[in-house]
Amino acid sequence: MQFFRKLIYFTLCQCLLGSAIILTSPRRIFFFALSYRVKVRGSAILYQPVLFAGKGVVSLGNSVKFGVQQSAYFYSTYTYVEARGETAKIIFKDNVWCNNNFVAVANQTSITISENCFIGLNVEIFDSNFHDLSPERRGYTDPNPQPVFIGKNVFIGNNVKILKGVTIGDNSVIGNASVVTKSIPENVVAAGNPCRVIRTL
Ligand SMILES: CC(C)(COP(=O)(O)OP(=O)(O)OC[C@H]1O[C@@H](n2cnc3c(N)ncnc32)[C@H](O)[C@@H]1OP(=O)(O)O)[C@@H](O)C(=O)NCCC(=O)NCCS
């Protein structure tokens, strides 16, 4: 019975999005059904409900996972991945695993998360300030969005916020609750607000 239920979800998702997404609960399929407008390429394992949104493209490598059942906020939150504009791209390379309540919004450029990254709870990544900083133009969108690039094998702690234009080098670790405003080199531990290198690995 369980097998047939999964098969129906799986087929429905393929019809809706052309994507091989594995879904196993009505809540997950509900959120996935809300994602019908965005172009999702590739496949992922959705332990938590994921809302894909926007007019751009979301690209999923092999074995990309969203959500962790044995972790906080599993039942109360969902993952939000928005490639907002037509030029926006969010790319998850192979074996990326994002814990619960993950948010990534690319307004017009790109967010790339490279192979084998672990991302903690409540992490947010943005490619834009979303509002113009000048008081007269605050209602307009940020005219200078900048891509975010996270290298391979990066470990991002819980509650980290990564702002536009940031690159994080391969293998680095970002400490809990850091606000990453500038790029971080490879093979370091970095933490704080603003996030700074605290030691090398
Ligand atoms: C950064 C981290 C990995 C520790 O690295 P570490 O190399 O062992 O660092 P230490 O604990 O020796 O701390 C080194 C310095 O950095 C500071 N520091 C450590 N973590 C920090 C953080 N998250 N924010 C700000 N400063 C931090 C320490 O206070 C210490 O400062 P001091 O030298 O002035 O005393 C750890 O603190 C952390 O944030 N882990 C992430 C946990 C997490 O969220 N896991 C996700 C589960 S899915």
Coordinates of C-alpha atoms and ligand atoms in Angstrom, one line a residue:
M1 CA 0.0 0.0 0.0
Q2 CA 2.8 2.4 1.0
F3 CA 4.6 1.5 -2.2
F4 CA 1.6 2.4 -4.4
R5 CA 1.1 5.7 -2.5
K6 CA 4.7 6.6 -3.1
L7 CA 4.4 5.6 -6.7
I8 CA 1.3 7.8 -7.2
Y9 CA 3.1 10.8 -5.6
F10 CA 6.2 10.2 -7.6
T11 CA 4.3 10.0 -10.9
L12 CA 2.2 13.1 -10.1
C13 CA 5.3 15.1 -9.4
Q14 CA 6.9 14.1 -12.6
C15 CA 3.7 15.2 -14.4
L16 CA 3.7 18.5 -12.6
L17 CA 7.4 19.4 -12.8
G18 CA 9.1 16.9 -15.0
S19 CA 11.3 16.3 -11.9
A20 CA 12.0 13.0 -10.1
I21 CA 11.3 14.2 -6.6
I22 CA 10.7 11.6 -3.9
L23 CA 7.8 12.5 -1.7
T24 CA 6.3 10.5 1.1
S25 CA 3.6 12.5 2.9
P26 CA 0.6 14.6 1.9
R27 CA 2.1 17.8 3.5
R28 CA 5.2 17.3 1.3
I29 CA 3.2 16.8 -1.9
F30 CA 1.0 19.8 -1.0
F31 CA 4.0 22.1 -0.9
F32 CA 5.5 20.5 -3.9
A33 CA 2.2 21.0 -5.8
L34 CA 2.4 24.8 -4.9
S35 CA 5.7 24.8 -6.6
Y36 CA 4.3 24.2 -10.0
R37 CA 5.5 27.4 -11.7
V38 CA 9.3 27.2 -11.1
K39 CA 11.6 25.2 -13.4
V40 CA 13.1 22.5 -11.2
R41 CA 15.8 20.4 -12.9
G42 CA 17.1 17.2 -11.4
S43 CA 16.1 15.3 -8.3
A44 CA 16.1 15.6 -4.5
I45 CA 15.0 13.8 -1.4
L46 CA 12.4 16.0 0.5
Y47 CA 12.3 14.9 4.1
Q48 CA 10.7 18.2 4.9
P49 CA 8.1 20.0 2.7
V50 CA 9.9 22.3 0.2
L51 CA 8.3 25.2 -1.6
F52 CA 10.1 26.0 -4.8
A53 CA 9.1 29.4 -6.2
G54 CA 10.0 32.0 -8.8
K55 CA 10.4 32.4 -12.5
G56 CA 14.0 31.2 -12.7
V57 CA 15.6 27.8 -12.5
V58 CA 16.4 25.5 -9.6
S59 CA 19.0 22.9 -10.4
L60 CA 19.4 19.8 -8.2
G61 CA 22.4 17.5 -8.3
N62 CA 22.4 13.8 -7.2
S63 CA 21.3 13.0 -3.6
V64 CA 20.4 16.5 -2.6
K65 CA 18.4 16.4 0.7
F66 CA 16.1 18.9 2.4
G67 CA 15.1 18.5 6.1
V68 CA 16.1 16.3 9.0
Q69 CA 13.4 14.5 10.9
Q70 CA 15.5 14.1 14.1
S71 CA 16.0 17.8 14.4
A72 CA 14.2 20.9 15.6
Y73 CA 11.5 22.6 13.5
F74 CA 10.9 19.5 11.4
Y75 CA 7.2 19.6 11.8
S76 CA 6.7 23.3 12.2
T77 CA 8.6 24.7 9.2
Y78 CA 9.3 24.2 5.5
T79 CA 12.2 24.8 3.2
Y80 CA 11.8 27.8 0.8
V81 CA 13.9 28.0 -2.4
E82 CA 13.0 30.9 -4.7
A83 CA 14.7 31.8 -8.0
R84 CA 12.7 35.0 -8.2
G85 CA 13.4 36.6 -11.6
E86 CA 13.7 35.0 -15.0
T87 CA 17.5 35.2 -14.8
A88 CA 17.7 33.8 -11.3
K89 CA 19.3 30.4 -10.6
I90 CA 19.8 28.3 -7.5
I91 CA 22.1 25.4 -7.9
F92 CA 22.5 22.6 -5.5
K93 CA 25.4 20.3 -6.5
D94 CA 25.6 16.6 -5.5
N95 CA 25.2 15.5 -1.9
V96 CA 24.1 18.9 -0.5
W97 CA 22.0 18.4 2.7
C98 CA 20.1 21.3 4.2
N99 CA 18.6 21.0 7.6
N100 CA 15.1 22.3 8.5
N101 CA 13.7 25.8 7.7
F102 CA 16.3 26.5 5.0
V103 CA 15.7 29.6 2.9
A104 CA 17.5 30.6 -0.4
V105 CA 16.3 33.5 -2.5
A106 CA 18.1 34.5 -5.7
N107 CA 16.5 37.7 -7.0
Q108 CA 18.2 38.0 -10.3
T109 CA 21.6 36.4 -10.1
S110 CA 22.6 33.0 -8.7
I111 CA 23.2 31.0 -5.5
T112 CA 25.4 28.0 -5.9
I113 CA 26.0 25.4 -3.2
S114 CA 28.8 23.0 -4.2
E115 CA 29.2 19.3 -3.6
N116 CA 29.0 17.7 -0.1
C117 CA 28.0 20.8 1.8
F118 CA 26.1 20.5 5.2
I119 CA 23.8 23.3 6.0
G120 CA 22.4 23.7 9.5
L121 CA 19.0 24.8 10.8
N122 CA 17.4 28.1 9.9
V123 CA 20.0 29.2 7.4
E124 CA 19.2 32.0 5.0
I125 CA 21.1 32.8 1.8
F126 CA 20.2 35.9 -0.4
D127 CA 21.8 37.4 -3.6
S128 CA 20.2 40.8 -3.0
N129 CA 19.2 43.4 -0.3
F130 CA 15.8 43.3 -2.1
H131 CA 15.3 47.0 -1.4
D132 CA 17.3 50.0 -2.7
L133 CA 19.2 51.6 0.2
S134 CA 18.6 55.2 -0.8
P135 CA 15.6 56.6 1.2
E136 CA 13.9 58.0 -1.9
R137 CA 14.1 54.7 -3.8
R138 CA 13.4 52.3 -0.9
G139 CA 10.4 50.9 -2.6
Y140 CA 12.5 49.8 -5.6
T141 CA 14.5 46.6 -5.9
D142 CA 18.2 46.5 -5.0
P143 CA 19.9 47.6 -8.3
N144 CA 23.0 45.6 -7.6
P145 CA 22.3 41.9 -6.8
Q146 CA 25.4 39.8 -6.5
P147 CA 25.8 36.0 -6.8
V148 CA 26.6 33.8 -3.8
F149 CA 29.0 30.9 -4.2
I150 CA 29.6 28.2 -1.5
G151 CA 32.5 25.9 -2.3
K152 CA 32.7 22.1 -1.8
N153 CA 32.5 20.4 1.6
V154 CA 31.5 23.5 3.5
F155 CA 29.8 23.1 6.9
I156 CA 27.4 26.0 7.8
G157 CA 26.2 26.0 11.4
N158 CA 22.7 26.7 12.6
N159 CA 21.1 30.2 12.2
V160 CA 23.7 31.5 9.8
K161 CA 22.8 34.3 7.3
I162 CA 24.7 34.6 4.1
L163 CA 24.3 37.9 2.3
K164 CA 24.8 39.0 -1.3
G165 CA 28.2 38.7 -3.1
V166 CA 29.7 36.2 -0.6
T167 CA 32.0 33.4 -1.6
I168 CA 32.9 30.7 0.9
G169 CA 36.0 28.6 0.0
D170 CA 36.1 24.8 0.0
N171 CA 36.1 22.9 3.3
S172 CA 35.5 26.0 5.5
V173 CA 33.2 26.0 8.6
I174 CA 30.9 28.9 9.4
G175 CA 30.0 29.1 13.1
N176 CA 26.6 29.2 14.6
A177 CA 24.6 32.4 14.2
S178 CA 27.1 34.1 12.0
V179 CA 26.2 36.9 9.6
V180 CA 28.4 36.4 6.6
T181 CA 28.8 39.8 4.8
K182 CA 32.2 39.3 3.1
S183 CA 33.8 36.3 1.4
I184 CA 35.6 33.7 3.5
P185 CA 38.6 31.8 2.2
E186 CA 38.9 28.0 2.0
N187 CA 40.0 25.7 4.8
V188 CA 39.1 28.0 7.7
V189 CA 36.7 28.3 10.6
A190 CA 34.9 31.6 10.6
A191 CA 32.3 33.0 12.9
G192 CA 30.5 36.0 14.4
N193 CA 28.6 39.0 13.2
P194 CA 30.2 40.1 11.0
C195 CA 31.7 36.7 10.2
R196 CA 35.5 36.7 10.5
V197 CA 38.1 33.9 10.3
I198 CA 38.9 32.5 13.7
R199 CA 41.4 29.8 12.7
T200 CA 42.7 27.7 9.9
L201 CA 41.9 24.0 9.4
Ligands
LIG1 C1 32.7 27.7 15.2 C2 32.7 26.4 15.9 C3 32.7 25.3 14.9 C4 33.8 26.2 16.9 O1 35.1 26.2 16.3 P1 36.4 26.1 17.2 O2 37.5 26.2 16.2 O3 36.3 24.9 18.1 O4 36.3 27.4 18.0 P2 36.4 27.7 19.6 O5 35.2 27.1 20.3 O6 37.8 27.3 20.1 O7 36.3 29.2 19.6 C5 37.4 30.1 19.1 C6 36.9 31.5 19.2 O8 35.8 31.8 18.3 C7 34.7 32.2 19.1 N1 33.5 31.5 18.5 C8 33.3 30.2 18.4 N2 32.1 30.0 17.8 C9 31.6 31.2 17.6 C10 30.3 31.7 17.0 N3 29.4 30.8 16.5 N4 30.1 33.0 16.9 C11 31.1 33.9 17.4 N5 32.2 33.5 17.9 C12 32.5 32.2 18.0 C13 34.9 31.7 20.5 O9 34.3 32.5 21.4 C14 36.4 31.9 20.6 O10 36.7 33.2 20.8 P3 38.0 33.7 21.8 O11 39.2 33.1 21.0 O12 37.9 35.2 21.7 O13 37.8 33.0 23.1 C15 31.4 26.3 16.8 O14 31.5 27.3 17.8 C16 30.2 26.4 16.1 O15 29.6 27.5 15.9 N6 29.7 25.3 15.6 C17 28.5 25.1 14.8 C18 27.4 24.3 15.5 C19 26.2 24.1 14.7 O16 25.5 25.1 14.5 N7 26.0 22.9 14.2 C20 24.9 22.7 13.3 C21 24.3 21.4 13.5 S1 23.4 20.8 12.1

